[in-house]
Short mmCIF file of C-alpha atoms in Angstrom, two decimals:
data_model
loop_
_atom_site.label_atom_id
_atom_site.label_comp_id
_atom_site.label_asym_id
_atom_site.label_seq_id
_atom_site.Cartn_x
_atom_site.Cartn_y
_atom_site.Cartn_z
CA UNK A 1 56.36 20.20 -158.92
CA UNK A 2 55.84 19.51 -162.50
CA UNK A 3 56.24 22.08 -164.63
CA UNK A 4 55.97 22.11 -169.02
CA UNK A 5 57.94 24.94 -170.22
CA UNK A 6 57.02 25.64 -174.39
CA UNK A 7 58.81 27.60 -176.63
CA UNK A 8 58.51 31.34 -178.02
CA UNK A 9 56.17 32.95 -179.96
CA UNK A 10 56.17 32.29 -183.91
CA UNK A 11 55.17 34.08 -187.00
CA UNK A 12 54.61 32.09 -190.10
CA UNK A 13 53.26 32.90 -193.77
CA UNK A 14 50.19 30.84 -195.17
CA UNK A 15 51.54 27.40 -196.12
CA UNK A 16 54.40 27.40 -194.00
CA UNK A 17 54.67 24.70 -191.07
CA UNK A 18 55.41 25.37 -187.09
CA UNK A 19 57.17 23.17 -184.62
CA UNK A 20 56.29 24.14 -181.14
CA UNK A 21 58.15 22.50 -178.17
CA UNK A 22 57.33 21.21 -174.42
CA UNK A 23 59.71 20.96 -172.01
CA UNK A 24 58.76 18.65 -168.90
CA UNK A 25 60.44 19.81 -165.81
CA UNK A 26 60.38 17.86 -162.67
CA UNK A 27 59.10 14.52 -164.12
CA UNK A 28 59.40 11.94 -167.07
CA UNK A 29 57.83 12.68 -170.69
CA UNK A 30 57.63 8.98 -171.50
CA UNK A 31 55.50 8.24 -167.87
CA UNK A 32 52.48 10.66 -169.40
CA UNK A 33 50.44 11.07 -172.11
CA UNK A 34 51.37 14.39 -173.70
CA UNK A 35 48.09 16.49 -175.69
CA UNK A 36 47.98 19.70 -177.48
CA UNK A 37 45.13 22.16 -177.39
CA UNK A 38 44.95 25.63 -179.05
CA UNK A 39 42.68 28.60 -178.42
CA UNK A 40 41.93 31.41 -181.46
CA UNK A 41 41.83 34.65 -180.79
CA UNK A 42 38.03 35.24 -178.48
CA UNK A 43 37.35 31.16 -179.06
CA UNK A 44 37.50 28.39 -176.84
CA UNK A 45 39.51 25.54 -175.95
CA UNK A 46 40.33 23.06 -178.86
CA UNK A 47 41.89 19.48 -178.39
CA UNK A 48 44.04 18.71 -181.12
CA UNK A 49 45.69 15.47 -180.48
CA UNK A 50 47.75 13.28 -177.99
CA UNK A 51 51.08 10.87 -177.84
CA UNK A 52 52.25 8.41 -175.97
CA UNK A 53 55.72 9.16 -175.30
CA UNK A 54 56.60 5.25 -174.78
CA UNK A 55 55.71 4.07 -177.48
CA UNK A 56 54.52 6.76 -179.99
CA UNK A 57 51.12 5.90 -180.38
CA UNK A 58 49.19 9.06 -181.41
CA UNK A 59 45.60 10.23 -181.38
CA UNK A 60 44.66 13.25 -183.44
CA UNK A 61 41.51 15.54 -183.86
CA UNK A 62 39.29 15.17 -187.08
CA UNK A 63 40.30 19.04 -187.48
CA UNK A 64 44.12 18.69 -188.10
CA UNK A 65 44.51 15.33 -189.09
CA UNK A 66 46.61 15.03 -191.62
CA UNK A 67 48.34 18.35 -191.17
CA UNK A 68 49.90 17.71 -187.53
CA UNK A 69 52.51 15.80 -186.18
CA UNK A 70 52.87 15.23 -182.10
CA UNK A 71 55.91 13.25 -181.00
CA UNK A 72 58.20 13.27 -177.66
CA UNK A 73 61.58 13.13 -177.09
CA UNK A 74 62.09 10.74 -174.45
CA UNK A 75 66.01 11.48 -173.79
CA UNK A 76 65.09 15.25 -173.34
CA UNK A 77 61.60 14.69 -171.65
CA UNK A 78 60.42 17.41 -174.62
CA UNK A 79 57.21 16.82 -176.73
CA UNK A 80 56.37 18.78 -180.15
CA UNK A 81 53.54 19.40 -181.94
CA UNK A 82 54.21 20.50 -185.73
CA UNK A 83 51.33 21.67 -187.96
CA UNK A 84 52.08 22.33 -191.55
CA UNK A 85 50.26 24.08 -194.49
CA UNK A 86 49.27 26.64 -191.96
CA UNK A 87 46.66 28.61 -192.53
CA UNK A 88 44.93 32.19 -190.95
CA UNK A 89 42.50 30.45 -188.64
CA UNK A 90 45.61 28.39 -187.32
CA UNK A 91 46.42 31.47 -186.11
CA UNK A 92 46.28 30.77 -181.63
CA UNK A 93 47.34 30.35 -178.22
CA UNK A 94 48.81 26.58 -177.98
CA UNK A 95 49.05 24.93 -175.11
CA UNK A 96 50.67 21.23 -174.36
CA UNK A 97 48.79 19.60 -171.45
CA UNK A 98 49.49 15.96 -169.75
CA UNK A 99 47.87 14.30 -167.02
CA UNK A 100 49.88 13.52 -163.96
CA UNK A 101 48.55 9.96 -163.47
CA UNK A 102 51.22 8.07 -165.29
CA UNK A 103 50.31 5.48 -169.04
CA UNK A 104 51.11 2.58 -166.50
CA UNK A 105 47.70 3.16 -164.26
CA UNK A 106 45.99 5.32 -166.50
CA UNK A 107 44.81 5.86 -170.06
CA UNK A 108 44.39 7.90 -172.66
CA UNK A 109 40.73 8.63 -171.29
CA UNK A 110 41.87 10.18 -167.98
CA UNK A 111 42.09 14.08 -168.35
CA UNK A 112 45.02 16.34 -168.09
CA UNK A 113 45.66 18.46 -164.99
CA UNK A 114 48.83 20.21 -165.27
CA UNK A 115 49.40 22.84 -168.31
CA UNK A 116 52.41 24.46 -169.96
CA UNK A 117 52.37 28.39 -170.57
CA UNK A 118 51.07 28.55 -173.77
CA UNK A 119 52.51 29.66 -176.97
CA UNK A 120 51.34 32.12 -179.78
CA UNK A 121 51.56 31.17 -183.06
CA UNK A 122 50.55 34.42 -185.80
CA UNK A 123 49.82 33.20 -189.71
CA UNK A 124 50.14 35.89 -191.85
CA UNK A 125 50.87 36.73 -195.04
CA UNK B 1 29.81 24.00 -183.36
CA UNK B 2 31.40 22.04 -180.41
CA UNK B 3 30.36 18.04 -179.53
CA UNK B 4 29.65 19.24 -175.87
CA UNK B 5 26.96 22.07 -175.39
CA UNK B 6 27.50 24.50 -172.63
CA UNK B 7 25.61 27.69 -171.95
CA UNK B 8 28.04 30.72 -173.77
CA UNK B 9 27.17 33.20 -170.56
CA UNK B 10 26.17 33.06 -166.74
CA UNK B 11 25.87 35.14 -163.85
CA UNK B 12 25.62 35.89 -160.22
CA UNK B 13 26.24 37.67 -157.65
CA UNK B 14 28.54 37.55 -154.59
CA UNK B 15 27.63 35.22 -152.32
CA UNK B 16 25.11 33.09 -154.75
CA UNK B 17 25.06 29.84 -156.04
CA UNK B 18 25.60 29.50 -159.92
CA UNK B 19 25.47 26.38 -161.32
CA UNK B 20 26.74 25.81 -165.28
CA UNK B 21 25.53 22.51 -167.72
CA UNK B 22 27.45 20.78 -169.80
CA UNK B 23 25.48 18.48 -172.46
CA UNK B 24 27.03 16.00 -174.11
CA UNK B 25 26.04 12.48 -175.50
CA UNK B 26 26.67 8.27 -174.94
CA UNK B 27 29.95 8.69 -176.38
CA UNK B 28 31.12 11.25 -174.21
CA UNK B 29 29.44 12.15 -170.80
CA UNK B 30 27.54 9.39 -170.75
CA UNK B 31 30.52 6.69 -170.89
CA UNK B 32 33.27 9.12 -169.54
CA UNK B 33 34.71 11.32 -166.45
CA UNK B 34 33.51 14.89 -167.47
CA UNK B 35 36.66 17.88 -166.54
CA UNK B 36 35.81 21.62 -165.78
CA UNK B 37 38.71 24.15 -166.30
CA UNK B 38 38.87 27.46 -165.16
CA UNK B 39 40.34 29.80 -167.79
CA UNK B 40 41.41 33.68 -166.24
CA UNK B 41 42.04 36.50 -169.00
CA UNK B 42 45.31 35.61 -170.56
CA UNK B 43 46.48 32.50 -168.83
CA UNK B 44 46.38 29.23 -169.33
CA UNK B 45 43.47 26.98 -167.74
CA UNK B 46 43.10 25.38 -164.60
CA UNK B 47 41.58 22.09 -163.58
CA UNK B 48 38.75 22.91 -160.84
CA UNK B 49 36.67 19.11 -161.09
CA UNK B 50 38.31 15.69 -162.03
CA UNK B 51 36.89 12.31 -162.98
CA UNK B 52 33.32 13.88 -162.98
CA UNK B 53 33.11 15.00 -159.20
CA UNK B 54 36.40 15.07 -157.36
CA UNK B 55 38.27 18.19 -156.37
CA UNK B 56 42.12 18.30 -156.87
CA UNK B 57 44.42 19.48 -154.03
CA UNK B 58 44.40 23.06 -153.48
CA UNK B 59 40.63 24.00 -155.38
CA UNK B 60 38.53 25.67 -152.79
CA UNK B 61 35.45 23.13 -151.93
CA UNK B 62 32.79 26.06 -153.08
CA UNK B 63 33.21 24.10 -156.65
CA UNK B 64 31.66 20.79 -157.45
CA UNK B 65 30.72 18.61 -159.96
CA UNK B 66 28.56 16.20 -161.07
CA UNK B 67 27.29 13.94 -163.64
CA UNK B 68 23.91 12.20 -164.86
CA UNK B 69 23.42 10.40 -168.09
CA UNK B 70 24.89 12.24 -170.65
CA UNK B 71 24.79 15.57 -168.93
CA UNK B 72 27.25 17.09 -166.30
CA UNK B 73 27.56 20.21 -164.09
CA UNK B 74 29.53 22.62 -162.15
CA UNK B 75 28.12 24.33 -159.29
CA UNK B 76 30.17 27.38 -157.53
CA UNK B 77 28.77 28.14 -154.42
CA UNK B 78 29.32 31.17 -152.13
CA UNK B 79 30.40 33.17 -155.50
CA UNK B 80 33.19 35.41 -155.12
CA UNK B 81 34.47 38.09 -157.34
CA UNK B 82 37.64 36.62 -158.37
CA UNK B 83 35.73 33.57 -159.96
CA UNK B 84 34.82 35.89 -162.82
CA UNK B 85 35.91 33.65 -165.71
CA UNK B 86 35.74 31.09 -168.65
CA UNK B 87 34.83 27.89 -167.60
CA UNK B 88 34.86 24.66 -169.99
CA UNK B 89 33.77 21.01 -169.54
CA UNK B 90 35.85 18.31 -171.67
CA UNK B 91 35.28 15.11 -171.60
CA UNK B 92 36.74 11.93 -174.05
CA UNK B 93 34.90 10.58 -176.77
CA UNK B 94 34.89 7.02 -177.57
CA UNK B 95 33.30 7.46 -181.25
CA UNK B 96 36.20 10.27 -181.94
CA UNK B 97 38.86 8.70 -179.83
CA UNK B 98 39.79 12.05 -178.83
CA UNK B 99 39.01 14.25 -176.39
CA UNK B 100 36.23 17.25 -177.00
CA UNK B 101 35.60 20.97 -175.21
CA UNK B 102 32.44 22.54 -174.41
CA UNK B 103 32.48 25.84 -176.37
CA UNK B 104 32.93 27.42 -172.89
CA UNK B 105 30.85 29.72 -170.18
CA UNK B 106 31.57 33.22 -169.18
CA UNK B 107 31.33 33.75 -165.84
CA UNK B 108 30.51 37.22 -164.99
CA UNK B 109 30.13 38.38 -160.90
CA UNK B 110 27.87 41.06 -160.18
#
């Protein structure tokens, strides 16, 4: 069973930046495409962006552009999102997300269908 | 203001049909499988509908999906109590080259 494992909760001042990590259990990182998604406090579901563990390529939301970084560590099966200059409203629930169709028969257009546990992230001054 | 519209509230009760819209546009729906996630209070969501219509292993057949045009929808039928949640559609968007959310449906059971 595949399982994605993220990191602890963080607290961060305004301007700071946040790494958050995903640990894939019982599968490779590099076979999947890995996205990030956060949820604000009473909001919905927000996509934020996506890599491609094999060969890096990255997709990212109009949002965040610019301000977050998503790569995977293929040697530890472990993908990050970092999002710097944070802010109040980055303030969340974020969640990495892959589909379990493998990059080599599906693409980036095929949704995801297994979820890690989530992870808060608290900006305040 | 999210790029997929879905109704912010429905309801029914036990036993009844409730179906839930997702609107989108070319770029999205209309081009693309639509998703539907099941989100309980304080966990993370589920998939309940794949590639528009199909049902991964272990989601109860009382959910469906489907897609016309631009537009999509889940139906839960027989509704039981412990479907009380937030639903969401999601679908990719060719013009973004991202993926997008509906803002999300609360389900509430009578």
């Amino acid at each position: 069973e595949v399982q994605l494992v993220q990191s602890g909760a963080e607290v961060k001042r305004p301007g700071a930046t946040v790494k958050i990590s995903c640990k894939v259990s019982g599968n490779t990182v590099s076979d999947h495409y890995m996205h990030w998604v956060r949820q604000a406090p009473g909001k919905g579901l927000e996509w934020m962006g996506l890599v491609d563990p094999e060969d890096g390529e990255t997709k990212y939301a109009e949002k965040v552009r610019g301000r977050v970084t998503i790569t995977a560590d293929t040697s530890t099966d472990t993908a990050y999102m970092e999002l710097s200059s944070l802010r109040s409203d980055d303030t969340a629930v974020y969640y990495c997300a892959m589909s379990s169709c493998s990059t080599s028969r599906c693409s980036m257009d095929i949704g995801v269908d297994v979820w890690g546990n989530g992870t808060t992230v608290i900006v305040s001054s | 203001q999210s790029v997929l519209t879905q109704p912010p509230s429905a309801s029914g009760t036990p036993g009844q049909r409730v179906t839930i819209s997702c609107s989108g546009s070319s770029s999205n729906i209309g081009n693309n499988y639509v998703y539907w996630y099941q989100q309980l209070p304080g966990t993370a969501p589920k998939v309940l509908i794949s590639r528009s219509n199909q049902r991964p292993s272990g989601v109860p057949d009382r959910f469906s999906g489907s897609k016309s045009g631009a537009s999509a929808s889940l139906a839960i039928s027989g509704l039981r109590s412990e479907d009380e949640a937030d639903y969401y559609c999601a679908s990719w968007d060719d013009s973004l080259s991202g993926w997008v959310f509906g803002g999300g449906t609360k389900l509430t059971v009578l």
